[in-house]
Amino acid sequence: HGLSQITSLLGPVRGLSAFSGRSLPVRHISKGPLTGKRIDVEIDDNSLLMLDFGDARFAMLDATYCVPASMAPRLEIHGSEGTLAVTYRRPLGQPQEPILHLYRTEKGEWREVEVEAAPPVRDLGVLHLVECLQSGQPHILTAELGRHLVEIIAAAPVAAREGRTIALQTTF
């Protein structure tokens, strides 16, 4: 998920602020065998987290069930030399494909960067484990990372409810 992605790129979060709320009090299932069933929404379904990684590195994470469709990038990273944006396309009858867009400040233009087709998501963890066993490198999915992600998830509603920034205690 997005929180794992951004921490794998930028490292541990030092502090966070958040906004959170319930956008719809009731939802109705739109597909599958329970189509039409009413669900009373009991928790926040629309949250925005502002994450501080230190050294003037920040991220915004939109965690919501309130967006039926979007053309916004799934991930966008801005730096002093340019921007990376990841979007996806889904060819008819095919799995979705990532598209990496690169903007270089010095050239002043966007271009698509070729990326290798990724294996199915369900295989990535196993492939990484095999690679670690063969190379002797440590596995990226550690207990410390898991504990850090749980702390972020638990702190976000508190930060939103209390309207404050929360300093995090864990790292990885």
Coordinates of C-alpha atoms in Angstrom, one line a residue:
H1 CA 0.0 0.0 0.0
G2 CA 1.0 3.7 -0.3
L3 CA 2.4 3.9 3.2
S4 CA 4.8 1.0 2.6
Q5 CA 5.8 2.5 -0.8
I6 CA 6.7 5.9 0.6
T7 CA 8.6 4.6 3.6
S8 CA 10.6 2.2 1.4
L9 CA 11.6 5.2 -0.6
L10 CA 12.1 7.9 2.0
G11 CA 12.8 5.9 5.2
P12 CA 11.1 6.2 8.6
V13 CA 8.5 8.9 9.3
R14 CA 9.6 11.3 12.1
G15 CA 6.2 13.0 12.6
L16 CA 2.8 13.3 11.1
S17 CA -0.3 15.5 10.9
A18 CA -3.6 14.4 9.5
F19 CA -7.2 15.3 8.5
S20 CA -9.8 12.6 8.7
G21 CA -13.6 12.3 8.5
R22 CA -16.6 10.3 7.4
S23 CA -17.8 11.5 4.0
L24 CA -20.8 9.2 3.7
P25 CA -22.8 7.9 6.7
V26 CA -24.3 5.1 4.5
R27 CA -22.9 3.1 1.6
H28 CA -24.5 0.5 -0.7
I29 CA -22.6 -2.4 -2.2
S30 CA -22.5 -1.9 -5.9
K31 CA -21.2 -5.2 -7.2
G32 CA -21.3 -8.9 -6.4
P33 CA -23.7 -11.2 -4.6
L34 CA -24.5 -8.5 -1.9
T35 CA -25.4 -5.8 -4.5
G36 CA -27.7 -3.2 -3.0
K37 CA -26.9 -4.1 0.7
R38 CA -26.8 -1.1 3.0
I39 CA -23.7 -0.5 5.1
D40 CA -23.7 2.0 7.9
V41 CA -20.3 3.6 7.9
E42 CA -18.9 3.5 11.4
I43 CA -15.3 4.8 10.9
D44 CA -13.6 7.6 9.0
D45 CA -13.5 6.8 5.3
N46 CA -11.5 9.8 4.0
S47 CA -8.1 10.7 5.5
L48 CA -5.1 12.8 4.4
L49 CA -1.8 12.3 6.1
M50 CA 1.1 14.7 6.0
L51 CA 4.3 12.9 6.7
D52 CA 7.6 14.4 7.8
F53 CA 10.7 12.4 7.1
G54 CA 13.2 15.0 8.3
D55 CA 15.7 17.0 6.3
A56 CA 12.8 18.9 4.5
R57 CA 11.4 15.7 3.0
F58 CA 7.6 15.6 3.2
A59 CA 4.9 13.4 1.7
M60 CA 1.1 13.5 1.5
L61 CA -0.8 10.3 1.6
D62 CA -4.5 10.2 0.6
A63 CA -6.2 7.2 2.2
T64 CA -9.8 7.2 1.1
Y65 CA -12.8 5.1 -0.1
C66 CA -14.3 8.3 -1.6
V67 CA -12.7 8.4 -5.1
P68 CA -14.7 6.5 -7.7
A69 CA -12.0 7.2 -10.4
S70 CA -8.9 9.4 -10.8
M71 CA -6.5 10.5 -13.5
A72 CA -4.0 11.7 -10.9
P73 CA -0.7 9.8 -10.6
R74 CA -0.6 7.0 -8.1
L75 CA 2.8 8.3 -7.0
E76 CA 4.6 11.5 -7.7
I77 CA 8.0 12.5 -6.4
H78 CA 9.4 16.0 -6.8
G79 CA 13.1 16.9 -6.4
S80 CA 15.5 19.6 -7.3
E81 CA 16.4 18.0 -10.6
G82 CA 12.9 17.0 -11.7
T83 CA 9.8 14.9 -11.1
L84 CA 8.9 11.3 -11.3
A85 CA 5.2 10.3 -11.8
V86 CA 3.7 6.8 -11.9
T87 CA 0.5 6.3 -13.7
Y88 CA -1.2 3.1 -15.0
R89 CA -2.9 2.0 -18.1
R90 CA -5.0 -1.1 -18.5
P91 CA -5.1 -2.4 -22.0
L92 CA -8.4 -4.2 -22.8
G93 CA -8.4 -7.6 -21.3
Q94 CA -4.8 -7.2 -19.9
P95 CA -3.4 -6.5 -16.4
Q96 CA -2.7 -2.9 -15.7
E97 CA 0.8 -1.6 -16.7
P98 CA 2.8 1.0 -14.9
I99 CA 3.9 4.1 -16.9
L100 CA 6.9 6.0 -15.5
H101 CA 7.0 9.7 -16.5
L102 CA 10.2 11.7 -16.0
Y103 CA 10.5 15.4 -16.0
R104 CA 14.0 16.8 -16.0
T105 CA 14.3 20.4 -14.9
E106 CA 17.3 21.1 -17.2
K107 CA 15.4 19.9 -20.3
G108 CA 12.0 21.3 -19.3
E109 CA 10.1 18.4 -20.7
W110 CA 8.4 15.2 -19.8
R111 CA 9.2 11.8 -21.3
E112 CA 8.1 8.2 -20.7
V113 CA 10.7 5.8 -19.3
E114 CA 10.7 2.2 -20.3
V115 CA 10.1 -0.1 -17.4
E116 CA 10.3 -3.9 -17.3
A117 CA 7.0 -5.8 -16.9
A118 CA 6.7 -6.7 -13.3
P119 CA 5.8 -10.1 -12.1
P120 CA 2.4 -10.6 -10.6
V121 CA 2.1 -8.7 -7.3
R122 CA 1.4 -11.9 -5.4
D123 CA 4.8 -13.2 -6.5
L124 CA 6.9 -10.2 -5.5
G125 CA 7.4 -11.1 -1.8
V126 CA 8.5 -14.7 -2.6
L127 CA 10.8 -13.5 -5.3
H128 CA 12.4 -11.0 -3.0
L129 CA 12.8 -13.7 -0.3
V130 CA 14.6 -16.0 -2.8
E131 CA 16.8 -13.1 -3.9
C132 CA 17.8 -12.3 -0.2
L133 CA 18.5 -16.0 0.5
Q134 CA 20.8 -16.2 -2.6
S135 CA 22.6 -12.9 -2.1
G136 CA 22.7 -12.8 1.7
Q137 CA 21.1 -9.3 1.7
P138 CA 18.6 -8.6 4.5
H139 CA 14.9 -8.8 3.7
I140 CA 13.1 -5.5 3.5
L141 CA 10.0 -6.6 5.3
T142 CA 11.2 -6.5 8.9
A143 CA 9.4 -6.6 12.2
E144 CA 10.8 -3.1 12.8
L145 CA 9.2 -1.8 9.6
G146 CA 5.9 -3.4 10.5
R147 CA 5.9 -1.9 13.9
H148 CA 6.7 1.5 12.4
L149 CA 3.8 1.3 9.9
V150 CA 1.4 0.3 12.7
E151 CA 2.5 3.3 14.8
I152 CA 1.8 5.6 11.8
I153 CA -1.6 4.0 11.2
A154 CA -2.5 4.3 14.9
A155 CA -1.2 7.9 15.2
A156 CA -3.1 9.3 12.2
P157 CA -6.6 9.4 13.7
V158 CA -5.2 10.8 16.9
A159 CA -3.4 13.6 15.0
A160 CA -6.6 14.3 13.1
R161 CA -8.9 14.3 16.1
E162 CA -6.6 16.5 18.2
G163 CA -5.4 18.7 15.4
R164 CA -1.7 18.3 16.1
T165 CA 1.5 16.9 14.8
I166 CA 2.6 13.6 16.5
A167 CA 6.3 12.7 16.8
L168 CA 6.8 9.0 16.1
Q169 CA 9.0 6.9 18.4
T170 CA 9.7 3.9 16.2
T171 CA 12.1 3.5 13.3
F172 CA 13.5 0.7 11.1

